[in-house]
Amino acid sequence: MKVAVLGGGPSGAMAAEKLAAAGIQTVVFDEKLAWEKPCGGGLTWKAYSQYPFLVEGATPKKTVTDSILTAPGGPSARLKLDHPILIYSRFDLNAMLLNRAAAAGAQLERTRVLGADRTDNGWNIRTKQGTVNADFCIMAAGARNPIRSLGTELTQGDSMTALGYFVPGDRDQIDIQFFAGLAGYIWIFPRCGHLSVGICGKEPASSLRARLDRYMAEQGISKAGATYYGHVLPSLESRAWKSNRVAGDGWMAVGDAAGLVDPITGEGLYYALRSGDLAAQAIIDGSYDRYPLQLHQDISDDLEFASRLADHFYNGSFLWGSVTSRMLQFTRLSPTFRAMMQELFAGTQPYLGLRERVFGNLGKSLREIAWNKLIPRSAQANSNGLH
């Protein structure tokens, strides 16, 4: 059997490594193979606990335990992470995953795919260098998938823009800034040797870039020597998940090409790795028809629910304040709520069940907030024997 993987990003590289390691002839086609992207490059505990090589390898990465979240108007909350976030340069992460695929026996072809034609015997993959035959096809070409017959069908409203700068500099914390009226946020992620300073949201790129430039000027972050990047991410609305096209006759889609990006945060690395893993395992087992079901169970059901929460998260209100402002207030003053935020950052608190957890603990959280606001911290420490 021969499998063609169209796209060498994290999802395609992950699938290729697993297939090649199982003895399946695998060819990866990608015009760039490893490239940079405007994103934080962060991997949660959920990702690196499931795939320990992300921690153990020698590829440069930053281990971050400190995060500062700021709501519209300025209120902030500092969250010390129980489980660190690993932050890679996307170029370094991509190169590491592709090297692992090659070491497992996958063939890497640096070329542009022009088309993929289904035949009675499999696929004809048309590239700039010629045509290659394959028995099965994995679509991993991202949101800008040039082959519209394979993978998710993005319609108006089903995408967001991510753009930003790679800025010379260093810091130890993650910064996240929310804005009134923006279904998205600005981030500053520290990487090895530079900062990733970017913004994502469902606004025109020109508007997002203007917001980001203003923010950087206000924060005193110079663009001197910075490199600019822009990218489109899938951000499926709830109706789109019902008909999301992730597999068909002789093919499966993974990662961004399958629409597998968090509609609230824009995070997609874990879903890329996991979907590539699941697709490869389905091919190895010969259980092609199970892949969509496995995606639903592992990923899609939760992301579909997140798509229903996204608008309220960014534009809704809670207890007479914006959701983001109240979220940060609760994070500062309620240990119960802060524990839930820890799990959200670690990737272990699914969106399914999140509302029930928030409201189920609301009384306890409000009592903790009242205690922390009304009783001076020094008195709390003395009464509890704390220092």
GROMACS .gro file of C-alpha atoms in nm:
model
  387
    1MET     CA    1   0.000   0.000   0.000
    2LYS     CA    2   0.115   0.353  -0.078
    3VAL     CA    3  -0.021   0.663   0.098
    4ALA     CA    4   0.018   1.018  -0.032
    5VAL     CA    5   0.016   1.286   0.239
    6LEU     CA    6  -0.066   1.623   0.088
    7GLY     CA    7   0.089   1.876   0.325
    8GLY     CA    8   0.387   1.859   0.558
    9GLY     CA    9   0.259   2.055   0.857
   10PRO     CA   10   0.215   1.899   1.203
   11SER     CA   11  -0.087   1.688   1.107
   12GLY     CA   12   0.065   1.556   0.786
   13ALA     CA   13   0.406   1.492   0.942
   14MET     CA   14   0.246   1.311   1.237
   15ALA     CA   15   0.042   1.087   1.007
   16ALA     CA   16   0.343   1.018   0.786
   17GLU     CA   17   0.565   0.917   1.076
   18LYS     CA   18   0.312   0.672   1.213
   19LEU     CA   19   0.234   0.519   0.874
   20ALA     CA   20   0.601   0.481   0.780
   21ALA     CA   21   0.684   0.330   1.119
   22ALA     CA   22   0.414   0.068   1.052
   23GLY     CA   23   0.586  -0.027   0.725
   24ILE     CA   24   0.345   0.152   0.492
   25GLN     CA   25   0.502   0.329   0.194
   26THR     CA   26   0.440   0.698   0.258
   27VAL     CA   27   0.517   1.008   0.052
   28VAL     CA   28   0.475   1.362   0.187
   29PHE     CA   29   0.424   1.641  -0.065
   30ASP     CA   30   0.473   2.000   0.046
   31GLU     CA   31   0.596   2.310  -0.133
   32LYS     CA   32   0.781   2.444   0.174
   33LEU     CA   33   0.811   2.144   0.409
   34ALA     CA   34   0.898   2.358   0.717
   35TRP     CA   35   0.785   2.718   0.755
   36GLU     CA   36   0.700   2.985   1.009
   37LYS     CA   37   0.347   3.089   1.101
   38PRO     CA   38   0.197   3.376   1.302
   39CYS     CA   39   0.090   3.183   1.609
   40GLY     CA   40   0.207   3.132   1.962
   41GLY     CA   41   0.342   2.782   1.894
   42GLY     CA   42   0.230   2.667   2.238
   43LEU     CA   43   0.169   2.305   2.330
   44THR     CA   44  -0.045   2.221   2.631
   45TRP     CA   45   0.005   1.949   2.886
   46LYS     CA   46  -0.267   1.751   2.707
   47ALA     CA   47  -0.046   1.745   2.396
   48TYR     CA   48   0.294   1.670   2.545
   49SER     CA   49   0.164   1.419   2.802
   50GLN     CA   50   0.010   1.221   2.515
   51TYR     CA   51   0.314   1.267   2.291
   52PRO     CA   52   0.618   1.278   2.525
   53PHE     CA   53   0.868   1.329   2.243
   54LEU     CA   54   0.751   1.692   2.241
   55VAL     CA   55   0.918   1.733   2.581
   56GLU     CA   56   1.207   1.494   2.549
   57GLY     CA   57   1.364   1.602   2.219
   58ALA     CA   58   1.653   1.843   2.174
   59THR     CA   59   1.457   2.085   1.954
   60PRO     CA   60   1.473   2.436   2.110
   61LYS     CA   61   1.161   2.524   2.308
   62LYS     CA   62   1.058   2.754   2.588
   63THR     CA   63   0.893   2.624   2.906
   64VAL     CA   64   0.652   2.886   3.041
   65THR     CA   65   0.458   2.877   3.367
   66ASP     CA   66   0.354   3.241   3.401
   67SER     CA   67   0.066   3.403   3.213
   68ILE     CA   68  -0.101   3.742   3.237
   69LEU     CA   69  -0.450   3.791   3.096
   70THR     CA   70  -0.590   4.141   3.051
   71ALA     CA   71  -0.955   4.228   2.990
   72PRO     CA   72  -1.091   4.529   2.798
   73GLY     CA   73  -1.028   4.840   3.002
   74GLY     CA   74  -0.728   4.704   3.187
   75PRO     CA   75  -0.822   4.455   3.467
   76SER     CA   76  -0.562   4.176   3.466
   77ALA     CA   77  -0.513   3.837   3.623
   78ARG     CA   78  -0.187   3.650   3.666
   79LEU     CA   79  -0.212   3.273   3.639
   80LYS     CA   80   0.080   3.057   3.749
   81LEU     CA   81   0.040   2.739   3.547
   82ASP     CA   82   0.055   2.408   3.727
   83HIS     CA   83   0.136   2.244   3.392
   84PRO     CA   84   0.377   2.453   3.182
   85ILE     CA   85   0.312   2.542   2.821
   86LEU     CA   86   0.588   2.442   2.579
   87ILE     CA   87   0.651   2.706   2.314
   88TYR     CA   88   0.826   2.621   1.990
   89SER     CA   89   0.910   2.825   1.687
   90ARG     CA   90   0.670   2.683   1.430
   91PHE     CA   91   0.960   2.635   1.190
   92ASP     CA   92   1.151   2.431   1.451
   93LEU     CA   93   0.846   2.227   1.549
   94ASN     CA   94   0.757   2.155   1.188
   95ALA     CA   95   1.115   2.060   1.100
   96MET     CA   96   1.136   1.827   1.400
   97LEU     CA   97   0.812   1.648   1.306
   98LEU     CA   98   0.922   1.610   0.944
   99ASN     CA   99   1.263   1.476   1.051
  100ARG     CA  100   1.086   1.216   1.264
  101ALA     CA  101   0.872   1.117   0.966
  102ALA     CA  102   1.179   1.084   0.743
  103ALA     CA  103   1.364   0.883   1.009
  104ALA     CA  104   1.066   0.644   1.022
  105GLY     CA  105   1.097   0.591   0.647
  106ALA     CA  106   0.861   0.846   0.492
  107GLN     CA  107   0.968   1.004   0.162
  108LEU     CA  108   0.960   1.387   0.166
  109GLU     CA  109   0.895   1.562  -0.165
  110ARG     CA  110   0.938   1.939  -0.173
  111THR     CA  111   0.697   2.030  -0.451
  112ARG     CA  112   0.361   2.194  -0.512
  113VAL     CA  113   0.062   1.966  -0.555
  114LEU     CA  114  -0.146   2.078  -0.854
  115GLY     CA  115  -0.427   1.826  -0.824
  116ALA     CA  116  -0.540   1.485  -0.701
  117ASP     CA  117  -0.748   1.269  -0.934
  118ARG     CA  118  -0.939   0.962  -0.816
  119THR     CA  119  -0.893   0.656  -1.038
  120ASP     CA  120  -1.017   0.297  -1.031
  121ASN     CA  121  -0.685   0.196  -0.874
  122GLY     CA  122  -0.630   0.484  -0.631
  123TRP     CA  123  -0.503   0.836  -0.691
  124ASN     CA  124  -0.296   1.028  -0.942
  125ILE     CA  125  -0.122   1.307  -0.751
  126ARG     CA  126  -0.023   1.579  -0.996
  127THR     CA  127   0.277   1.790  -0.893
  128LYS     CA  128   0.509   2.040  -1.060
  129GLN     CA  129   0.756   1.753  -1.109
  130GLY     CA  130   0.509   1.503  -1.254
  131THR     CA  131   0.239   1.256  -1.149
  132VAL     CA  132   0.267   1.008  -0.864
  133ASN     CA  133   0.032   0.717  -0.804
  134ALA     CA  134  -0.097   0.629  -0.457
  135ASP     CA  135  -0.357   0.398  -0.307
  136PHE     CA  136  -0.480   0.638  -0.040
  137CYS     CA  137  -0.465   1.011   0.021
  138ILE     CA  138  -0.440   1.216   0.341
  139MET     CA  139  -0.529   1.581   0.295
  140ALA     CA  140  -0.315   1.793   0.528
  141ALA     CA  141  -0.277   2.113   0.327
  142GLY     CA  142  -0.424   2.349   0.587
  143ALA     CA  143  -0.700   2.606   0.558
  144ARG     CA  144  -0.571   2.723   0.218
  145ASN     CA  145  -0.629   2.377   0.075
  146PRO     CA  146  -0.596   2.411  -0.305
  147ILE     CA  147  -0.791   2.089  -0.374
  148ARG     CA  148  -1.147   2.189  -0.289
  149SER     CA  149  -1.294   1.842  -0.336
  150LEU     CA  150  -1.102   1.707  -0.035
  151GLY     CA  151  -1.134   1.832   0.321
  152THR     CA  152  -1.361   2.079   0.493
  153GLU     CA  153  -1.555   2.327   0.280
  154LEU     CA  154  -1.500   2.670   0.434
  155THR     CA  155  -1.779   2.918   0.370
  156GLN     CA  156  -1.808   3.286   0.464
  157GLY     CA  157  -1.782   3.314   0.841
  158ASP     CA  158  -1.598   2.983   0.886
  159SER     CA  159  -1.249   3.130   0.909
  160MET     CA  160  -1.046   3.376   1.113
  161THR     CA  161  -0.727   3.567   1.040
  162ALA     CA  162  -0.410   3.533   1.243
  163LEU     CA  163  -0.126   3.778   1.184
  164GLY     CA  164   0.169   3.910   1.374
  165TYR     CA  165   0.537   3.982   1.410
  166PHE     CA  166   0.841   3.788   1.522
  167VAL     CA  167   1.011   4.046   1.739
  168PRO     CA  168   1.369   4.028   1.871
  169GLY     CA  169   1.355   4.003   2.248
  170ASP     CA  170   1.290   3.781   2.545
  171ARG     CA  171   1.048   3.752   2.835
  172ASP     CA  172   0.932   3.479   3.069
  173GLN     CA  173   0.553   3.510   3.056
  174ILE     CA  174   0.265   3.474   2.814
  175ASP     CA  175   0.053   3.789   2.773
  176ILE     CA  176  -0.303   3.777   2.641
  177GLN     CA  177  -0.509   4.094   2.582
  178PHE     CA  178  -0.884   4.093   2.513
  179PHE     CA  179  -1.069   4.384   2.349
  180ALA     CA  180  -1.429   4.502   2.353
  181GLY     CA  181  -1.598   4.416   2.024
  182LEU     CA  182  -1.325   4.181   1.900
  183ALA     CA  183  -1.398   3.809   1.877
  184GLY     CA  184  -1.032   3.732   1.930
  185TYR     CA  185  -0.729   3.855   2.123
  186ILE     CA  186  -0.371   3.974   2.108
  187TRP     CA  187  -0.095   3.747   2.233
  188ILE     CA  188   0.271   3.777   2.322
  189PHE     CA  189   0.438   3.437   2.340
  190PRO     CA  190   0.806   3.409   2.435
  191ARG     CA  191   1.005   3.179   2.211
  192CYS     CA  192   1.371   3.088   2.196
  193GLY     CA  193   1.544   3.400   2.063
  194HIS     CA  194   1.236   3.607   1.984
  195LEU     CA  195   0.877   3.694   2.074
  196SER     CA  196   0.569   3.602   1.874
  197VAL     CA  197   0.341   3.907   1.897
  198GLY     CA  198   0.015   3.857   1.713
  199ILE     CA  199  -0.360   3.889   1.690
  200CYS     CA  200  -0.640   3.665   1.572
  201GLY     CA  201  -1.005   3.735   1.509
  202LYS     CA  202  -1.292   3.752   1.263
  203GLU     CA  203  -1.209   4.097   1.129
  204PRO     CA  204  -1.044   4.211   0.805
  205ALA     CA  205  -0.667   4.169   0.818
  206SER     CA  206  -0.614   4.544   0.779
  207SER     CA  207  -0.825   4.615   1.089
  208LEU     CA  208  -0.650   4.346   1.292
  209ARG     CA  209  -0.307   4.471   1.192
  210ALA     CA  210  -0.400   4.829   1.288
  211ARG     CA  211  -0.516   4.707   1.631
  212LEU     CA  212  -0.195   4.513   1.679
  213ASP     CA  213   0.026   4.803   1.570
  214ARG     CA  214  -0.148   5.036   1.815
  215TYR     CA  215  -0.111   4.785   2.097
  216MET     CA  216   0.259   4.733   2.028
  217ALA     CA  217   0.316   5.110   2.024
  218GLU     CA  218   0.128   5.149   2.355
  219GLN     CA  219   0.331   4.868   2.511
  220GLY     CA  220   0.660   5.004   2.384
  221ILE     CA  221   0.726   4.695   2.168
  222SER     CA  222   0.942   4.802   1.875
  223LYS     CA  223   0.893   4.655   1.529
  224ALA     CA  224   1.255   4.726   1.441
  225GLY     CA  225   1.401   4.405   1.304
  226ALA     CA  226   1.063   4.229   1.328
  227THR     CA  227   0.929   3.996   1.057
  228TYR     CA  228   0.559   4.008   0.964
  229TYR     CA  229   0.347   3.700   0.891
  230GLY     CA  230  -0.021   3.643   0.810
  231HIS     CA  231  -0.232   3.329   0.792
  232VAL     CA  232  -0.593   3.210   0.762
  233LEU     CA  233  -0.732   2.967   1.021
  234PRO     CA  234  -1.053   2.766   1.004
  235SER     CA  235  -1.305   2.879   1.264
  236LEU     CA  236  -1.617   2.679   1.193
  237GLU     CA  237  -1.953   2.812   1.302
  238SER     CA  238  -2.188   2.566   1.472
  239ARG     CA  239  -2.392   2.491   1.159
  240ALA     CA  240  -2.076   2.398   0.966
  241TRP     CA  241  -1.977   2.122   1.208
  242LYS     CA  242  -2.290   1.922   1.119
  243SER     CA  243  -2.176   1.879   0.758
  244ASN     CA  244  -1.800   1.909   0.803
  245ARG     CA  245  -1.635   1.694   0.536
  246VAL     CA  246  -1.343   1.501   0.689
  247ALA     CA  247  -1.330   1.177   0.486
  248GLY     CA  248  -1.449   1.019   0.166
  249ASP     CA  249  -1.373   0.752  -0.088
  250GLY     CA  250  -1.000   0.679  -0.044
  251TRP     CA  251  -0.915   0.991   0.155
  252MET     CA  252  -0.913   1.152   0.499
  253ALA     CA  253  -0.851   1.512   0.605
  254VAL     CA  254  -0.650   1.610   0.912
  255GLY     CA  255  -0.564   1.927   1.105
  256ASP     CA  256  -0.668   2.263   0.959
  257ALA     CA  257  -0.777   2.092   0.636
  258ALA     CA  258  -1.044   1.916   0.844
  259GLY     CA  259  -1.144   2.240   1.021
  260LEU     CA  260  -0.998   2.120   1.351
  261VAL     CA  261  -0.920   2.449   1.522
  262ASP     CA  262  -1.062   2.578   1.850
  263PRO     CA  263  -1.325   2.842   1.753
  264ILE     CA  264  -1.260   3.035   2.077
  265THR     CA  265  -0.881   3.037   2.107
  266GLY     CA  266  -0.770   2.958   1.751
  267GLU     CA  267  -0.546   2.681   1.891
  268GLY     CA  268  -0.491   2.392   1.655
  269LEU     CA  269  -0.162   2.216   1.729
  270TYR     CA  270  -0.301   1.944   1.953
  271TYR     CA  271  -0.586   1.876   1.711
  272ALA     CA  272  -0.340   1.858   1.422
  273LEU     CA  273  -0.123   1.601   1.597
  274ARG     CA  274  -0.416   1.399   1.727
  275SER     CA  275  -0.605   1.388   1.396
  276GLY     CA  276  -0.289   1.286   1.211
  277ASP     CA  277  -0.241   1.009   1.464
  278LEU     CA  278  -0.603   0.890   1.433
  279ALA     CA  279  -0.599   0.895   1.053
  280ALA     CA  280  -0.279   0.692   1.036
  281GLN     CA  281  -0.411   0.438   1.285
  282ALA     CA  282  -0.733   0.399   1.086
  283ILE     CA  283  -0.527   0.319   0.773
  284ILE     CA  284  -0.300   0.080   0.963
  285ASP     CA  285  -0.604  -0.101   1.104
  286GLY     CA  286  -0.793  -0.092   0.775
  287SER     CA  287  -1.085   0.074   0.958
  288TYR     CA  288  -1.124   0.371   0.726
  289ASP     CA  289  -1.492   0.423   0.804
  290ARG     CA  290  -1.420   0.469   1.175
  291TYR     CA  291  -1.210   0.782   1.134
  292PRO     CA  292  -1.502   1.033   1.131
  293LEU     CA  293  -1.651   0.869   1.441
  294GLN     CA  294  -1.317   0.876   1.620
  295LEU     CA  295  -1.277   1.244   1.531
  296HIS     CA  296  -1.619   1.319   1.677
  297GLN     CA  297  -1.541   1.135   1.998
  298ASP     CA  298  -1.192   1.282   2.045
  299ILE     CA  299  -1.220   1.631   1.898
  300SER     CA  300  -1.517   1.748   1.692
  301ASP     CA  301  -1.800   1.722   1.943
  302ASP     CA  302  -1.612   1.944   2.185
  303LEU     CA  303  -1.512   2.198   1.918
  304GLU     CA  304  -1.867   2.209   1.788
  305PHE     CA  305  -1.987   2.299   2.137
  306ALA     CA  306  -1.711   2.560   2.159
  307SER     CA  307  -1.844   2.721   1.841
  308ARG     CA  308  -2.176   2.777   2.020
  309LEU     CA  309  -1.995   2.944   2.311
  310ALA     CA  310  -1.758   3.162   2.109
  311ASP     CA  311  -1.981   3.462   2.042
  312HIS     CA  312  -2.101   3.479   2.403
  313PHE     CA  313  -1.746   3.441   2.532
  314TYR     CA  314  -1.624   3.747   2.343
  315ASN     CA  315  -1.936   3.961   2.318
  316GLY     CA  316  -2.167   3.843   2.595
  317SER     CA  317  -2.217   3.951   2.954
  318PHE     CA  318  -2.209   3.768   3.286
  319LEU     CA  319  -2.317   3.914   3.621
  320TRP     CA  320  -2.348   4.267   3.474
  321GLY     CA  321  -2.002   4.269   3.321
  322SER     CA  322  -1.830   4.138   3.009
  323VAL     CA  323  -1.753   3.766   3.013
  324THR     CA  324  -1.378   3.824   2.978
  325SER     CA  325  -1.370   4.083   3.260
  326ARG     CA  326  -1.566   3.856   3.496
  327MET     CA  327  -1.349   3.560   3.398
  328LEU     CA  328  -1.036   3.746   3.504
  329GLN     CA  329  -1.198   3.877   3.822
  330PHE     CA  330  -1.300   3.523   3.918
  331THR     CA  331  -0.951   3.397   3.831
  332ARG     CA  332  -0.792   3.652   4.067
  333LEU     CA  333  -1.027   3.602   4.360
  334SER     CA  334  -1.170   3.248   4.349
  335PRO     CA  335  -0.943   2.943   4.398
  336THR     CA  336  -1.225   2.720   4.271
  337PHE     CA  337  -1.254   2.913   3.946
  338ARG     CA  338  -0.875   2.940   3.916
  339ALA     CA  339  -0.849   2.560   3.933
  340MET     CA  340  -1.083   2.538   3.634
  341MET     CA  341  -0.873   2.792   3.445
  342GLN     CA  342  -0.565   2.580   3.516
  343GLU     CA  343  -0.738   2.287   3.349
  344LEU     CA  344  -0.843   2.498   3.051
  345PHE     CA  345  -0.481   2.604   2.999
  346ALA     CA  346  -0.367   2.243   3.039
  347GLY     CA  347  -0.624   2.128   2.783
  348THR     CA  348  -0.791   1.888   3.027
  349GLN     CA  349  -1.120   2.077   3.080
  350PRO     CA  350  -1.342   2.015   2.776
  351TYR     CA  351  -1.592   2.275   2.663
  352LEU     CA  352  -1.859   2.009   2.698
  353GLY     CA  353  -1.945   2.033   3.066
  354LEU     CA  354  -1.776   2.373   3.112
  355ARG     CA  355  -2.101   2.563   3.160
  356GLU     CA  356  -2.226   2.309   3.411
  357ARG     CA  357  -1.899   2.333   3.603
  358VAL     CA  358  -1.906   2.714   3.611
  359PHE     CA  359  -2.265   2.736   3.731
  360GLY     CA  360  -2.235   2.434   3.957
  361ASN     CA  361  -1.952   2.608   4.144
  362LEU     CA  362  -2.090   2.961   4.111
  363GLY     CA  363  -2.208   2.989   4.472
  364LYS     CA  364  -1.875   2.869   4.607
  365SER     CA  365  -1.682   3.101   4.373
  366LEU     CA  366  -1.892   3.403   4.477
  367ARG     CA  367  -1.833   3.328   4.845
  368GLU     CA  368  -1.459   3.306   4.780
  369ILE     CA  369  -1.468   3.637   4.591
  370ALA     CA  370  -1.661   3.805   4.871
  371TRP     CA  371  -1.413   3.673   5.127
  372ASN     CA  372  -1.115   3.793   4.927
  373LYS     CA  373  -1.266   4.138   4.860
  374LEU     CA  374  -1.398   4.205   5.207
  375ILE     CA  375  -1.127   4.052   5.425
  376PRO     CA  376  -0.773   4.194   5.392
  377ARG     CA  377  -0.522   3.936   5.273
  378SER     CA  378  -0.310   3.987   5.585
  379ALA     CA  379  -0.609   3.896   5.802
  380GLN     CA  380  -0.679   3.590   5.586
  381ALA     CA  381  -0.319   3.477   5.623
  382ASN     CA  382  -0.329   3.520   6.001
  383SER     CA  383  -0.661   3.340   6.040
  384ASN     CA  384  -0.541   3.048   5.829
  385GLY     CA  385  -0.187   3.035   5.966
  386LEU     CA  386  -0.050   3.124   5.624
  387HIS     CA  387   0.257   3.333   5.544
   0.00000   0.00000   0.00000
